């Protein structure tokens, strides 16, 4: 087990190193100068030069990379150009929105997808199955930002049940805060649930054909009990794999959805930071997102071992 | 009254281009404590017969005829009542012990399931019963096997666990579908002995399905030979083995390799098993039979008596029995 964790940690470090190099290089290559972004295009040349020196932009690229990384390693994530506060403060504040949003969306995804997938498989080639397949085809085809706008139109403009965007903060109380995250979470979860429902359906259908499912039926278990006790857990392995991959999609989705719903989350932060050439923020947030994805993959690996006892033996 | 009485059982399976009749009007009886062997090649309908008895046909499969358990026609039961029969009155041991157990649950968890379902035991009582079942099937040190996962056991041990599961609710009928086919030769005998012992000690009736004549000869009182979805010969094992009546049975026996025959080509039955979706008219075996005449291709043979309780379905029985030179050397 310790070997497993050591391997995982090495992967973690290597992935983060790779991500840091990639994001740094991309920001080097992309046109746009933070000093101009701050001062405006017709800035006084001497003020421009002074700001570049103050921000450290006149140093060679390698030096800038090393000073960024050494800062990150010692817990100093730098100061945002636009907000003039430490990036760590900004990020922690924004995570308080984005993490709950992602968790709610993921929970919706899992509940809806597994429910629909099981239902469709249990009604294979019947009306219920076709209904689920049509829903999932629609869900996959609809872009989440457009679906978000439709949700605003229906539930905010027309029905008036939800506000059309913005976030009152957790200080405003649990329910108002959760309420403002509900529509964005639905917009995020729809596509993911549609994909995951298909994966669940086909995985359950495959598992239903296994010999041990016939054994369970031969013991006298009903179809429903067999599905629940013998099929579901075996069918979960591909489902969990896709769930892990979807988490990365979900994080990317928050960038778009937080802009549609004007939510001050991590996605909106990174979007605005790119527009403002707030390079320190962009680099740090991308690194954080990469770290989150790697951690989720680690959790997925542990989930495999919990689901399937055959996978436990290898690391013992 | 017979424990099990099957009358003109027909099973149709949906196939591309129409239904295939996998089992075509077979009839047999099983008395209490009696054992019946069903023997035949792959695809002859023997496993489908077993699944039909369990009410576990593949989706879209349909039944005709009747299956009476202690006089009660199982075909009139709804799904809930059938669930009460399965694993309780009729239990089954399957061919593939490697895949017939759920890989994510312990043996114990799978074993207590029918005990709690049918006998109404609570978890602790079921565990005590499960331990004694495991010991009975030869898995001594039941604590270890109870908490083991299937992948930690050998094929023979898994089949023992399957047998424990099948025995758990004291079924009246045990169906064993090729229980030793997937096992090492060295283990096959042990598993057969185990099945034979528990069946006789509990006065159960047994249906042993196999393509292996050796297995059938060792374990059963009566034998039914199936070909192309029909029973072509049926009778007491000793009778049938002494006087092989049907040309297919004769061919099947002749194909068993004998030690001491020296180096020679193995005997086979020419041709292949016909597709169930496309069975010929008349006798299904006519196309492979050396005795067949024109009439065999048109007329379906009825069962005819050839000895005490011994019947065969062949239009050319006289010729077949005259040429019968085969018998199993025991």
Coordinates of C-alpha atoms in Angstrom, one line a residue:
Chain A
X1 CA 0.0 0.0 0.0
X2 CA 2.8 2.4 0.8
X3 CA 4.4 1.6 -2.5
X4 CA 1.1 2.5 -4.2
X5 CA 1.0 5.8 -2.4
X6 CA 4.6 6.6 -3.2
X7 CA 4.0 5.9 -6.9
X8 CA 0.9 8.1 -6.8
X9 CA 2.8 10.9 -5.1
X10 CA 5.5 10.8 -7.8
X11 CA 2.8 11.0 -10.5
X12 CA 1.4 13.9 -8.6
X13 CA 4.7 15.8 -8.5
X14 CA 5.5 15.0 -12.2
X15 CA 2.0 16.1 -13.3
X16 CA 2.2 19.4 -11.5
X17 CA 5.7 20.1 -12.9
X18 CA 4.5 19.4 -16.4
X19 CA 1.4 21.6 -15.9
X20 CA 3.6 24.4 -14.5
X21 CA 5.9 24.3 -17.5
X22 CA 3.0 24.2 -20.0
X23 CA 1.1 27.1 -18.5
X24 CA 4.2 29.2 -18.1
X25 CA 5.2 28.6 -21.8
X26 CA 1.8 29.3 -23.1
X27 CA 1.6 32.6 -21.2
X28 CA 5.1 33.5 -22.5
X29 CA 4.0 32.8 -26.1
X30 CA 0.6 34.5 -25.9
X31 CA 0.7 38.2 -26.9
X32 CA -0.3 40.7 -24.3
X33 CA 1.7 42.5 -21.7
X34 CA 0.5 42.9 -18.1
X35 CA 2.1 46.3 -17.8
X36 CA 0.1 47.6 -20.8
X37 CA -3.0 45.9 -19.4
X38 CA -2.6 47.8 -16.2
X39 CA -1.4 51.2 -17.6
X40 CA -3.3 51.2 -20.9
X41 CA -1.9 51.1 -24.4
X42 CA -0.9 54.8 -24.5
X43 CA 1.0 54.7 -21.3
X44 CA 4.1 56.9 -20.7
X45 CA 7.1 54.8 -21.8
X46 CA 9.1 55.5 -18.6
X47 CA 6.2 54.6 -16.4
X48 CA 5.8 51.4 -18.5
X49 CA 9.4 50.5 -18.1
X50 CA 9.3 51.2 -14.3
X51 CA 6.2 48.9 -13.9
X52 CA 7.8 46.1 -15.9
X53 CA 10.8 46.3 -13.6
X54 CA 8.6 46.4 -10.5
X55 CA 6.7 43.3 -11.7
X56 CA 9.9 41.5 -12.6
X57 CA 8.9 41.2 -16.2
X58 CA 12.3 42.4 -17.5
X59 CA 14.1 39.4 -16.1
X60 CA 14.9 36.3 -18.3
X61 CA 12.0 33.8 -18.6
X62 CA 13.9 31.0 -16.7
X63 CA 14.5 33.3 -13.8
X64 CA 10.9 34.2 -13.7
X65 CA 9.8 30.6 -13.9
X66 CA 12.2 29.6 -11.1
X67 CA 11.1 32.4 -8.8
X68 CA 7.4 31.5 -9.4
X69 CA 8.0 27.9 -8.6
X70 CA 10.2 28.5 -5.6
X71 CA 7.5 30.9 -4.3
X72 CA 4.8 28.2 -4.8
X73 CA 7.0 25.6 -3.0
X74 CA 7.4 27.9 0.0
X75 CA 3.7 28.9 0.1
X76 CA 4.2 32.3 -1.5
X77 CA 1.8 32.4 -4.5
X78 CA 2.5 36.0 -5.4
X79 CA 0.4 39.1 -5.5
X80 CA -2.4 39.6 -8.1
X81 CA -1.6 42.5 -10.5
X82 CA -5.3 43.6 -10.7
X83 CA -6.5 43.0 -7.1
X84 CA -3.2 43.8 -5.4
X85 CA -3.9 41.1 -2.8
X86 CA -2.1 37.7 -2.3
X87 CA -3.3 35.2 -4.8
X88 CA -3.8 32.6 -2.0
X89 CA -6.4 34.9 -0.4
X90 CA -8.2 35.4 -3.7
X91 CA -8.2 31.7 -4.4
X92 CA -9.4 30.6 -1.0
X93 CA -12.3 33.1 -1.2
X94 CA -13.3 31.9 -4.7
X95 CA -13.0 28.2 -3.8
X96 CA -15.8 28.7 -1.2
X97 CA -18.1 29.0 -4.2
X98 CA -16.6 26.8 -6.8
X99 CA -16.0 23.7 -4.6
X100 CA -19.6 23.6 -3.4
X101 CA -20.8 24.2 -6.9
X102 CA -18.7 21.3 -8.3
X103 CA -19.7 19.0 -5.4
X104 CA -23.5 19.8 -5.9
X105 CA -23.1 19.3 -9.7
X106 CA -21.2 16.0 -9.3
X107 CA -23.8 14.7 -6.8
X108 CA -26.6 15.6 -9.1
X109 CA -24.7 13.9 -12.0
X110 CA -24.2 10.7 -10.0
X111 CA -27.7 10.4 -8.6
X112 CA -29.4 11.2 -11.9
X113 CA -27.1 9.2 -14.1
X114 CA -27.0 6.0 -12.0
X115 CA -30.8 6.2 -11.5
X116 CA -31.5 6.6 -15.2
X117 CA -28.9 4.1 -16.2
X118 CA -30.3 1.4 -14.0
X119 CA -33.8 2.2 -15.0
X120 CA -32.9 2.1 -18.7
X121 CA -31.0 -1.2 -18.4
X122 CA -33.9 -2.7 -16.4
X123 CA -36.3 -1.7 -19.2
X124 CA -33.9 -2.7 -22.0
X125 CA -35.5 -2.2 -25.4
X126 CA -38.7 -0.9 -23.9
X127 CA -40.2 2.6 -23.8
X128 CA -38.4 3.6 -20.6
X129 CA -35.0 2.7 -22.1
X130 CA -35.7 4.7 -25.3
X131 CA -36.8 7.7 -23.3
X132 CA -33.6 7.7 -21.3
X133 CA -31.6 7.3 -24.4
X134 CA -33.3 10.3 -26.1
X135 CA -32.8 12.4 -23.0
X136 CA -29.2 11.5 -22.8
X137 CA -28.7 12.2 -26.5
X138 CA -30.2 15.7 -26.0
X139 CA -28.2 16.2 -22.9
X140 CA -25.0 15.4 -24.7
X141 CA -25.9 17.6 -27.7
X142 CA -26.8 20.8 -25.7
X143 CA -23.9 23.1 -24.8
X144 CA -24.0 23.8 -21.0
X145 CA -23.8 27.6 -21.3
X146 CA -26.8 27.6 -23.7
X147 CA -28.7 25.3 -21.4
X148 CA -27.8 27.7 -18.5
X149 CA -29.3 30.6 -20.4
X150 CA -32.5 28.5 -21.0
X151 CA -32.7 27.8 -17.3
X152 CA -32.4 31.5 -16.5
X153 CA -35.1 32.3 -19.0
X154 CA -37.5 29.7 -17.6
X155 CA -36.9 29.8 -13.8
X156 CA -35.7 33.4 -13.4
X157 CA -37.4 35.5 -16.1
X158 CA -40.6 33.5 -16.6
X159 CA -41.3 31.7 -13.4
X160 CA -39.3 34.0 -11.1
X161 CA -38.3 31.2 -8.7
X162 CA -34.6 31.9 -8.8
X163 CA -32.4 34.9 -9.3
X164 CA -30.8 35.1 -12.7
X165 CA -27.3 35.1 -11.3
X166 CA -24.9 36.4 -8.6
X167 CA -24.0 34.9 -5.3
X168 CA -25.2 36.3 -1.9
X169 CA -22.3 34.7 0.0
X170 CA -22.5 32.1 2.7
X171 CA -23.0 34.8 5.3
X172 CA -26.5 35.4 3.8
X173 CA -27.5 32.0 5.1
X174 CA -27.2 28.4 3.8
X175 CA -30.4 28.3 1.8
X176 CA -30.0 31.6 -0.1
X177 CA -26.4 30.6 -1.0
X178 CA -27.4 27.1 -2.1
X179 CA -30.3 28.4 -4.0
X180 CA -28.1 30.6 -6.1
X181 CA -25.9 27.6 -6.9
X182 CA -28.8 25.4 -7.9
X183 CA -29.4 26.5 -11.5
X184 CA -25.7 26.6 -12.3
X185 CA -25.3 23.2 -10.9
X186 CA -28.1 21.8 -13.0
X187 CA -26.6 23.4 -16.1
X188 CA -23.2 21.8 -15.3
X189 CA -24.7 18.4 -14.4
X190 CA -26.9 17.9 -17.4
X191 CA -24.3 17.0 -19.9
X192 CA -22.3 15.0 -17.4
X193 CA -25.3 13.1 -16.3
X194 CA -26.3 12.4 -19.9
X195 CA -22.9 10.9 -20.6
X196 CA -22.7 9.0 -17.3
X197 CA -26.3 7.6 -17.7
X198 CA -25.2 6.0 -21.0
X199 CA -22.1 4.5 -19.4
X200 CA -24.1 3.2 -16.5
X201 CA -26.7 1.7 -18.8
X202 CA -24.3 -0.2 -21.0
X203 CA -22.2 -1.3 -18.0
X204 CA -25.3 -2.6 -16.2
X205 CA -26.5 -4.4 -19.4
X206 CA -23.1 -6.1 -19.8
X207 CA -23.1 -7.1 -16.1
X208 CA -26.7 -8.5 -16.3
X209 CA -25.4 -11.1 -18.7
X210 CA -22.8 -12.4 -16.2
X211 CA -23.1 -16.0 -14.9
X212 CA -23.2 -14.8 -11.2
X213 CA -26.3 -12.7 -12.0
X214 CA -28.0 -15.9 -13.2
X215 CA -26.8 -17.6 -10.0
X216 CA -28.4 -14.8 -7.9
X217 CA -31.7 -15.3 -9.8
X218 CA -31.4 -19.1 -9.3
X219 CA -31.2 -18.5 -5.5
X220 CA -34.6 -16.9 -5.8
X221 CA -33.8 -13.2 -5.7
X222 CA -36.2 -11.0 -7.6
X223 CA -35.0 -9.0 -10.6
X224 CA -34.9 -5.8 -8.6
X225 CA -33.0 -7.4 -5.7
X226 CA -30.5 -8.9 -8.1
X227 CA -30.0 -5.6 -9.9
X228 CA -29.4 -3.8 -6.6
X229 CA -27.2 -6.4 -4.8
X230 CA -25.3 -8.2 -7.5
X231 CA -25.3 -6.0 -10.6
X232 CA -24.9 -2.5 -9.5
X233 CA -21.5 -2.8 -7.7
X234 CA -19.9 -4.8 -10.5
X235 CA -21.2 -2.3 -13.0
X236 CA -19.8 0.6 -11.1
X237 CA -16.1 0.2 -12.2
X238 CA -16.4 1.8 -15.6
X239 CA -18.9 4.3 -14.2
X240 CA -16.3 5.5 -11.6
X241 CA -13.6 5.8 -14.3
X242 CA -15.8 8.1 -16.3
X243 CA -16.8 10.0 -13.1
X244 CA -13.1 10.8 -12.5
X245 CA -12.7 12.1 -16.0
X246 CA -15.8 14.1 -15.7
X247 CA -14.6 15.9 -12.7
X248 CA -11.9 17.6 -14.9
X249 CA -14.7 18.5 -17.4
X250 CA -16.7 19.9 -14.5
X251 CA -13.9 22.2 -13.4
X252 CA -13.5 23.4 -17.0
X253 CA -17.3 23.8 -17.2
X254 CA -17.3 26.1 -14.1
X255 CA -15.3 28.7 -16.1
X256 CA -18.1 29.1 -18.6
X257 CA -21.1 28.6 -16.2
X258 CA -19.8 31.0 -13.6
X259 CA -19.7 33.6 -16.3
X260 CA -23.2 32.9 -17.4
X261 CA -24.5 33.1 -13.9
X262 CA -22.1 35.9 -12.7
X263 CA -20.8 33.8 -9.9
X264 CA -17.6 35.0 -8.2
X265 CA -15.9 31.6 -8.3
X266 CA -12.6 30.2 -9.4
X267 CA -13.7 29.9 -13.0
X268 CA -14.7 33.5 -13.2
X269 CA -11.5 34.5 -11.5
X270 CA -9.3 32.7 -14.0
X271 CA -11.4 34.0 -16.9
X272 CA -11.0 37.7 -15.8
X273 CA -7.3 37.1 -15.0
X274 CA -6.7 36.0 -18.5
X275 CA -8.5 39.0 -19.9
X276 CA -6.5 41.3 -17.6
X277 CA -3.2 39.6 -18.2
X278 CA -3.1 38.9 -14.4
X279 CA -0.5 36.2 -15.2
X280 CA 0.3 35.3 -11.6
X281 CA -3.3 34.4 -10.9
X282 CA -3.7 32.4 -14.1
X283 CA -0.5 30.4 -13.4
X284 CA -1.5 29.6 -9.8
X285 CA -5.1 28.7 -10.6
X286 CA -4.1 26.4 -13.5
X287 CA -1.7 24.7 -11.2
X288 CA -4.4 24.3 -8.5
X289 CA -6.8 22.9 -11.1
X290 CA -4.2 20.4 -12.2
X291 CA -3.6 19.4 -8.6
X292 CA -7.3 18.9 -8.0
X293 CA -7.6 16.6 -11.1
X294 CA -4.7 14.5 -10.0
X295 CA -6.1 14.2 -6.5
X296 CA -9.5 13.1 -7.9
X297 CA -7.8 10.4 -10.0
X298 CA -6.1 9.2 -6.8
X299 CA -9.5 9.0 -5.1
X300 CA -10.8 7.0 -8.2
X301 CA -8.0 4.5 -7.8
X302 CA -8.9 4.0 -4.1
X303 CA -12.6 3.7 -5.1
X304 CA -11.6 0.8 -7.5
X305 CA -10.1 -1.1 -4.6
X306 CA -13.1 -0.5 -2.4
X307 CA -15.5 -1.7 -5.1
X308 CA -13.5 -4.7 -6.4
X309 CA -11.7 -6.9 -3.9
X310 CA -9.6 -8.4 -6.7
X311 CA -7.8 -5.1 -7.1
X312 CA -6.8 -5.0 -3.4
X313 CA -4.4 -8.0 -3.6
X314 CA -2.0 -6.4 -6.0
X315 CA -0.8 -3.7 -3.6
X316 CA -0.8 -5.7 -0.5
Chain B
X1 CA -46.8 -38.6 -7.3
X2 CA -43.6 -37.8 -9.0
X3 CA -41.6 -34.9 -7.5
X4 CA -41.1 -33.5 -11.0
X5 CA -43.2 -34.2 -14.1
X6 CA -42.3 -32.6 -17.3
X7 CA -44.8 -33.0 -20.1
X8 CA -44.2 -32.0 -23.7
X9 CA -42.0 -29.2 -22.7
X10 CA -41.1 -26.9 -25.6
X11 CA -38.8 -23.9 -25.4
X12 CA -38.6 -21.3 -28.2
X13 CA -35.9 -18.7 -28.3
X14 CA -36.0 -15.5 -30.4
X15 CA -33.4 -15.5 -33.2
X16 CA -32.7 -13.5 -36.2
X17 CA -35.0 -14.8 -38.8
X18 CA -37.6 -16.4 -36.5
X19 CA -37.9 -18.4 -33.3
X20 CA -35.6 -21.4 -32.7
X21 CA -37.2 -24.3 -30.9
X22 CA -34.3 -25.2 -28.6
X23 CA -36.4 -27.9 -26.8
X24 CA -39.1 -29.7 -28.7
X25 CA -41.7 -31.4 -26.7
X26 CA -39.7 -33.4 -24.2
X27 CA -41.3 -35.4 -21.4
X28 CA -39.8 -37.1 -18.3
X29 CA -40.6 -37.8 -14.7
X30 CA -38.4 -37.6 -11.6
X31 CA -39.3 -39.6 -8.5
X32 CA -38.2 -38.6 -5.0
X33 CA -34.6 -39.6 -4.4
X34 CA -34.2 -40.6 -8.0
X35 CA -31.4 -39.2 -10.2
X36 CA -31.8 -38.5 -14.0
X37 CA -28.9 -37.8 -16.3
X38 CA -29.4 -35.7 -19.4
X39 CA -26.7 -36.3 -21.9
X40 CA -26.0 -34.8 -25.3
X41 CA -23.7 -32.6 -27.3
X42 CA -23.4 -28.8 -27.0
X43 CA -26.5 -27.2 -28.4
X44 CA -28.8 -30.2 -28.0
X45 CA -31.1 -28.2 -25.6
X46 CA -30.0 -29.8 -22.3
X47 CA -29.0 -26.5 -20.6
X48 CA -32.2 -24.8 -22.0
X49 CA -34.2 -27.6 -20.4
X50 CA -32.6 -26.8 -17.0
X51 CA -33.2 -23.1 -17.3
X52 CA -36.8 -23.7 -18.3
X53 CA -37.3 -25.8 -15.1
X54 CA -35.9 -22.9 -13.1
X55 CA -38.0 -20.3 -15.0
X56 CA -34.9 -18.5 -16.0
X57 CA -35.1 -18.6 -19.8
X58 CA -33.3 -15.8 -21.6
X59 CA -35.3 -12.7 -22.4
X60 CA -37.9 -13.4 -25.1
X61 CA -37.7 -17.2 -24.6
X62 CA -41.2 -18.8 -24.4
X63 CA -42.4 -22.1 -22.9
X64 CA -45.0 -24.6 -23.9
X65 CA -46.1 -27.8 -22.2
X66 CA -46.1 -28.3 -18.5
X67 CA -43.7 -28.5 -15.6
X68 CA -45.3 -29.9 -12.5
X69 CA -43.5 -29.8 -9.1
X70 CA -45.3 -32.1 -6.7
X71 CA -48.4 -31.8 -8.9
X72 CA -48.3 -28.0 -9.0
X73 CA -47.8 -26.6 -12.5
X74 CA -45.0 -24.1 -12.3
X75 CA -46.1 -22.4 -15.5
X76 CA -49.2 -21.0 -13.7
X77 CA -47.1 -19.3 -11.0
X78 CA -46.4 -15.6 -11.1
X79 CA -42.8 -14.2 -10.8
X80 CA -43.0 -13.7 -7.0
X81 CA -44.2 -17.3 -6.5
X82 CA -41.5 -18.5 -8.9
X83 CA -38.9 -16.7 -6.8
X84 CA -40.0 -18.7 -3.9
X85 CA -39.5 -21.9 -5.8
X86 CA -36.1 -21.0 -7.1
X87 CA -33.3 -21.8 -4.7
X88 CA -35.8 -23.2 -2.3
X89 CA -37.6 -26.2 -3.9
X90 CA -35.4 -26.4 -7.0
X91 CA -31.8 -25.4 -6.8
X92 CA -29.1 -25.4 -9.5
X93 CA -25.3 -25.8 -9.7
X94 CA -23.9 -24.2 -12.8
X95 CA -21.1 -25.2 -15.2
X96 CA -18.6 -22.4 -14.6
X97 CA -17.6 -22.0 -11.0
X98 CA -15.1 -19.4 -12.0
X99 CA -17.7 -17.0 -13.1
X100 CA -20.9 -18.1 -11.3
X101 CA -19.9 -16.5 -8.0
X102 CA -20.1 -12.7 -7.6
X103 CA -16.5 -11.5 -7.5
X104 CA -17.2 -8.5 -5.2
X105 CA -19.0 -10.4 -2.4
X106 CA -17.5 -12.8 0.1
X107 CA -18.6 -16.5 -0.1
X108 CA -20.3 -16.0 3.2
X109 CA -22.4 -13.1 2.0
X110 CA -23.5 -15.1 -1.0
X111 CA -24.2 -18.1 1.0
X112 CA -26.4 -16.5 3.7
X113 CA -28.5 -14.8 1.0
X114 CA -30.9 -17.8 0.2
X115 CA -30.9 -18.7 3.9
X116 CA -32.3 -15.3 4.9
X117 CA -34.5 -15.1 1.9
X118 CA -36.3 -18.5 2.0
X119 CA -35.8 -19.8 5.6
X120 CA -36.3 -16.4 7.3
X121 CA -33.1 -16.7 9.3
X122 CA -31.5 -13.6 10.8
X123 CA -27.9 -12.8 9.9
X124 CA -26.4 -14.6 12.9
X125 CA -28.5 -17.8 12.5
X126 CA -27.7 -17.8 8.8
X127 CA -24.0 -17.5 9.5
X128 CA -24.2 -20.6 11.8
X129 CA -26.0 -22.5 9.2
X130 CA -23.6 -21.3 6.5
X131 CA -20.7 -22.6 8.6
X132 CA -22.2 -26.1 8.8
X133 CA -23.0 -26.1 5.0
X134 CA -19.4 -25.1 4.2
X135 CA -18.1 -28.0 6.4
X136 CA -20.6 -30.4 4.8
X137 CA -19.3 -29.6 1.3
X138 CA -15.7 -30.2 2.4
X139 CA -14.6 -26.6 3.0
X140 CA -13.2 -27.3 6.5
X141 CA -12.1 -24.2 8.4
X142 CA -15.4 -22.5 7.4
X143 CA -14.4 -19.2 9.0
X144 CA -11.8 -18.8 6.4
X145 CA -14.0 -19.7 3.5
X146 CA -16.9 -17.7 4.8
X147 CA -14.9 -14.5 4.7
X148 CA -13.0 -15.4 1.5
X149 CA -13.7 -13.8 -1.9
X150 CA -14.2 -16.1 -4.9
X151 CA -10.9 -15.1 -6.5
X152 CA -9.1 -16.5 -3.5
X153 CA -10.5 -20.0 -4.0
X154 CA -9.6 -22.7 -6.6
X155 CA -12.2 -23.9 -9.1
X156 CA -13.0 -27.0 -7.1
X157 CA -13.4 -24.9 -3.9
X158 CA -15.7 -22.5 -5.7
X159 CA -17.8 -25.4 -7.0
X160 CA -18.1 -26.7 -3.5
X161 CA -19.3 -23.3 -2.4
X162 CA -21.8 -23.3 -5.2
X163 CA -23.1 -26.7 -4.0
X164 CA -23.3 -25.4 -0.5
X165 CA -25.5 -22.5 -1.8
X166 CA -27.7 -24.9 -3.8
X167 CA -28.2 -27.2 -0.7
X168 CA -28.8 -24.4 1.7
X169 CA -32.6 -24.4 1.6
X170 CA -33.0 -28.2 1.4
X171 CA -34.4 -28.3 -2.2
X172 CA -36.4 -31.3 -3.4
X173 CA -34.7 -31.1 -6.8
X174 CA -31.1 -30.3 -7.5
X175 CA -30.1 -29.5 -11.1
X176 CA -26.4 -29.8 -11.8
X177 CA -25.6 -28.4 -15.2
X178 CA -22.2 -29.8 -16.3
X179 CA -20.9 -29.3 -12.7
X180 CA -17.4 -30.7 -13.4
X181 CA -16.8 -29.7 -17.0
X182 CA -14.7 -26.7 -16.1
X183 CA -12.7 -28.5 -13.4
X184 CA -9.4 -30.4 -13.4
X185 CA -9.8 -34.1 -13.9
X186 CA -8.4 -34.7 -10.5
X187 CA -11.1 -32.7 -8.9
X188 CA -14.0 -33.9 -11.0
X189 CA -14.4 -37.1 -9.2
X190 CA -14.4 -35.4 -5.8
X191 CA -17.2 -33.0 -6.8
X192 CA -19.3 -35.8 -8.3
X193 CA -18.9 -37.9 -5.2
X194 CA -19.9 -34.9 -3.1
X195 CA -23.0 -34.3 -5.2
X196 CA -23.9 -37.9 -5.1
X197 CA -23.4 -38.1 -1.3
X198 CA -25.5 -35.1 -0.4
X199 CA -28.3 -36.0 -2.8
X200 CA -28.6 -39.5 -1.3
X201 CA -28.2 -38.4 2.3
X202 CA -31.0 -35.7 1.9
X203 CA -33.3 -37.9 -0.2
X204 CA -33.1 -35.2 -3.0
X205 CA -33.9 -35.8 -6.6
X206 CA -31.1 -35.0 -9.0
X207 CA -30.9 -33.9 -12.6
X208 CA -27.4 -34.3 -13.8
X209 CA -26.7 -32.6 -17.1
X210 CA -23.5 -33.6 -18.9
X211 CA -21.9 -34.4 -22.2
X212 CA -19.6 -36.8 -20.5
X213 CA -20.9 -40.4 -20.5
X214 CA -18.5 -41.3 -17.7
X215 CA -20.1 -38.8 -15.4
X216 CA -23.6 -40.0 -16.2
X217 CA -22.7 -43.7 -15.8
X218 CA -21.3 -43.0 -12.3
X219 CA -24.0 -40.9 -10.8
X220 CA -27.5 -41.5 -12.1
X221 CA -30.3 -44.0 -12.0
X222 CA -31.9 -43.1 -15.3
X223 CA -30.5 -41.5 -18.4
X224 CA -32.1 -39.4 -21.1
X225 CA -30.2 -38.8 -24.3
X226 CA -31.0 -35.5 -26.1
X227 CA -30.4 -34.6 -29.7
X228 CA -31.6 -31.5 -31.6
X229 CA -33.9 -30.5 -28.8
X230 CA -35.6 -33.9 -28.4
X231 CA -35.1 -36.8 -26.1
X232 CA -34.1 -39.6 -28.4
X233 CA -33.6 -42.4 -25.9
X234 CA -34.5 -42.7 -22.2
X235 CA -34.3 -45.5 -19.7
X236 CA -32.6 -46.9 -16.6
X237 CA -28.9 -46.3 -16.8
X238 CA -28.0 -50.0 -16.7
X239 CA -30.5 -50.9 -19.3
X240 CA -29.4 -48.2 -21.7
X241 CA -25.8 -48.9 -21.3
X242 CA -26.4 -52.6 -21.8
X243 CA -28.4 -52.2 -25.0
X244 CA -27.8 -48.9 -26.9
X245 CA -30.9 -48.5 -29.0
X246 CA -30.7 -45.2 -30.8
X247 CA -28.1 -44.7 -33.5
X248 CA -27.1 -41.4 -32.0
X249 CA -26.6 -43.0 -28.6
X250 CA -24.5 -45.6 -30.2
X251 CA -22.4 -43.0 -32.0
X252 CA -22.0 -41.1 -28.7
X253 CA -20.7 -44.2 -26.9
X254 CA -18.4 -45.1 -29.8
X255 CA -16.9 -41.6 -29.7
X256 CA -15.6 -42.1 -26.1
X257 CA -11.9 -42.8 -26.4
X258 CA -10.8 -46.0 -24.7
X259 CA -7.5 -46.5 -23.0
X260 CA -5.7 -49.4 -24.6
X261 CA -7.1 -48.8 -28.1
X262 CA -3.6 -48.0 -29.3
X263 CA -2.9 -45.3 -31.7
X264 CA -5.8 -44.8 -34.0
X265 CA -8.0 -42.0 -35.1
X266 CA -10.7 -41.1 -32.6
X267 CA -14.1 -42.1 -33.6
X268 CA -16.6 -39.3 -34.3
X269 CA -20.1 -38.9 -35.5
X270 CA -19.9 -37.5 -39.1
X271 CA -21.4 -34.1 -39.7
X272 CA -22.3 -31.4 -37.2
X273 CA -25.2 -30.7 -34.8
X274 CA -27.9 -28.9 -36.8
X275 CA -28.7 -25.3 -36.1
X276 CA -31.7 -25.1 -33.8
X277 CA -33.2 -22.3 -35.9
X278 CA -33.0 -24.5 -38.9
X279 CA -33.7 -28.0 -37.9
X280 CA -34.5 -30.5 -40.7
X281 CA -38.0 -32.0 -41.0
X282 CA -38.4 -35.6 -39.9
X283 CA -35.8 -37.1 -37.6
X284 CA -33.3 -34.4 -36.6
X285 CA -30.5 -37.0 -36.6
X286 CA -31.2 -38.4 -40.1
X287 CA -28.6 -36.2 -41.8
X288 CA -25.8 -37.8 -39.7
X289 CA -27.2 -41.3 -39.4
X290 CA -25.6 -44.2 -41.4
X291 CA -28.9 -46.1 -41.2
X292 CA -31.2 -43.3 -42.4
X293 CA -33.6 -44.0 -45.3
X294 CA -35.7 -41.6 -47.3
X295 CA -38.6 -41.9 -44.8
X296 CA -36.3 -40.7 -41.9
X297 CA -36.1 -37.3 -43.5
X298 CA -39.9 -36.8 -43.6
X299 CA -41.4 -38.6 -40.6
X300 CA -40.8 -37.6 -36.9
X301 CA -40.2 -40.9 -35.0
X302 CA -42.2 -41.6 -31.9
X303 CA -40.8 -43.0 -28.7
X304 CA -41.0 -46.8 -28.8
X305 CA -40.4 -49.3 -26.0
X306 CA -37.2 -51.3 -26.4
X307 CA -37.0 -52.9 -23.0
X308 CA -38.2 -52.5 -19.4
X309 CA -38.8 -48.7 -19.0
X310 CA -36.4 -48.2 -21.9
X311 CA -37.6 -46.2 -24.9
X312 CA -36.0 -44.8 -28.0
X313 CA -37.3 -42.6 -30.9
X314 CA -36.0 -44.1 -34.2
X315 CA -37.8 -45.3 -37.3
X316 CA -35.1 -47.9 -37.8
X317 CA -34.8 -49.3 -34.3
X318 CA -34.7 -52.9 -35.4
X319 CA -31.8 -52.2 -37.7
X320 CA -30.1 -50.0 -35.2
X321 CA -30.3 -52.6 -32.4
X322 CA -29.2 -55.4 -34.7
X323 CA -26.0 -53.5 -35.5
X324 CA -25.4 -52.3 -31.9
X325 CA -22.0 -53.6 -31.0
X326 CA -21.2 -50.8 -28.5
X327 CA -21.4 -51.0 -24.8
X328 CA -19.5 -49.0 -22.2
X329 CA -16.6 -51.1 -20.9
X330 CA -16.9 -50.6 -17.2

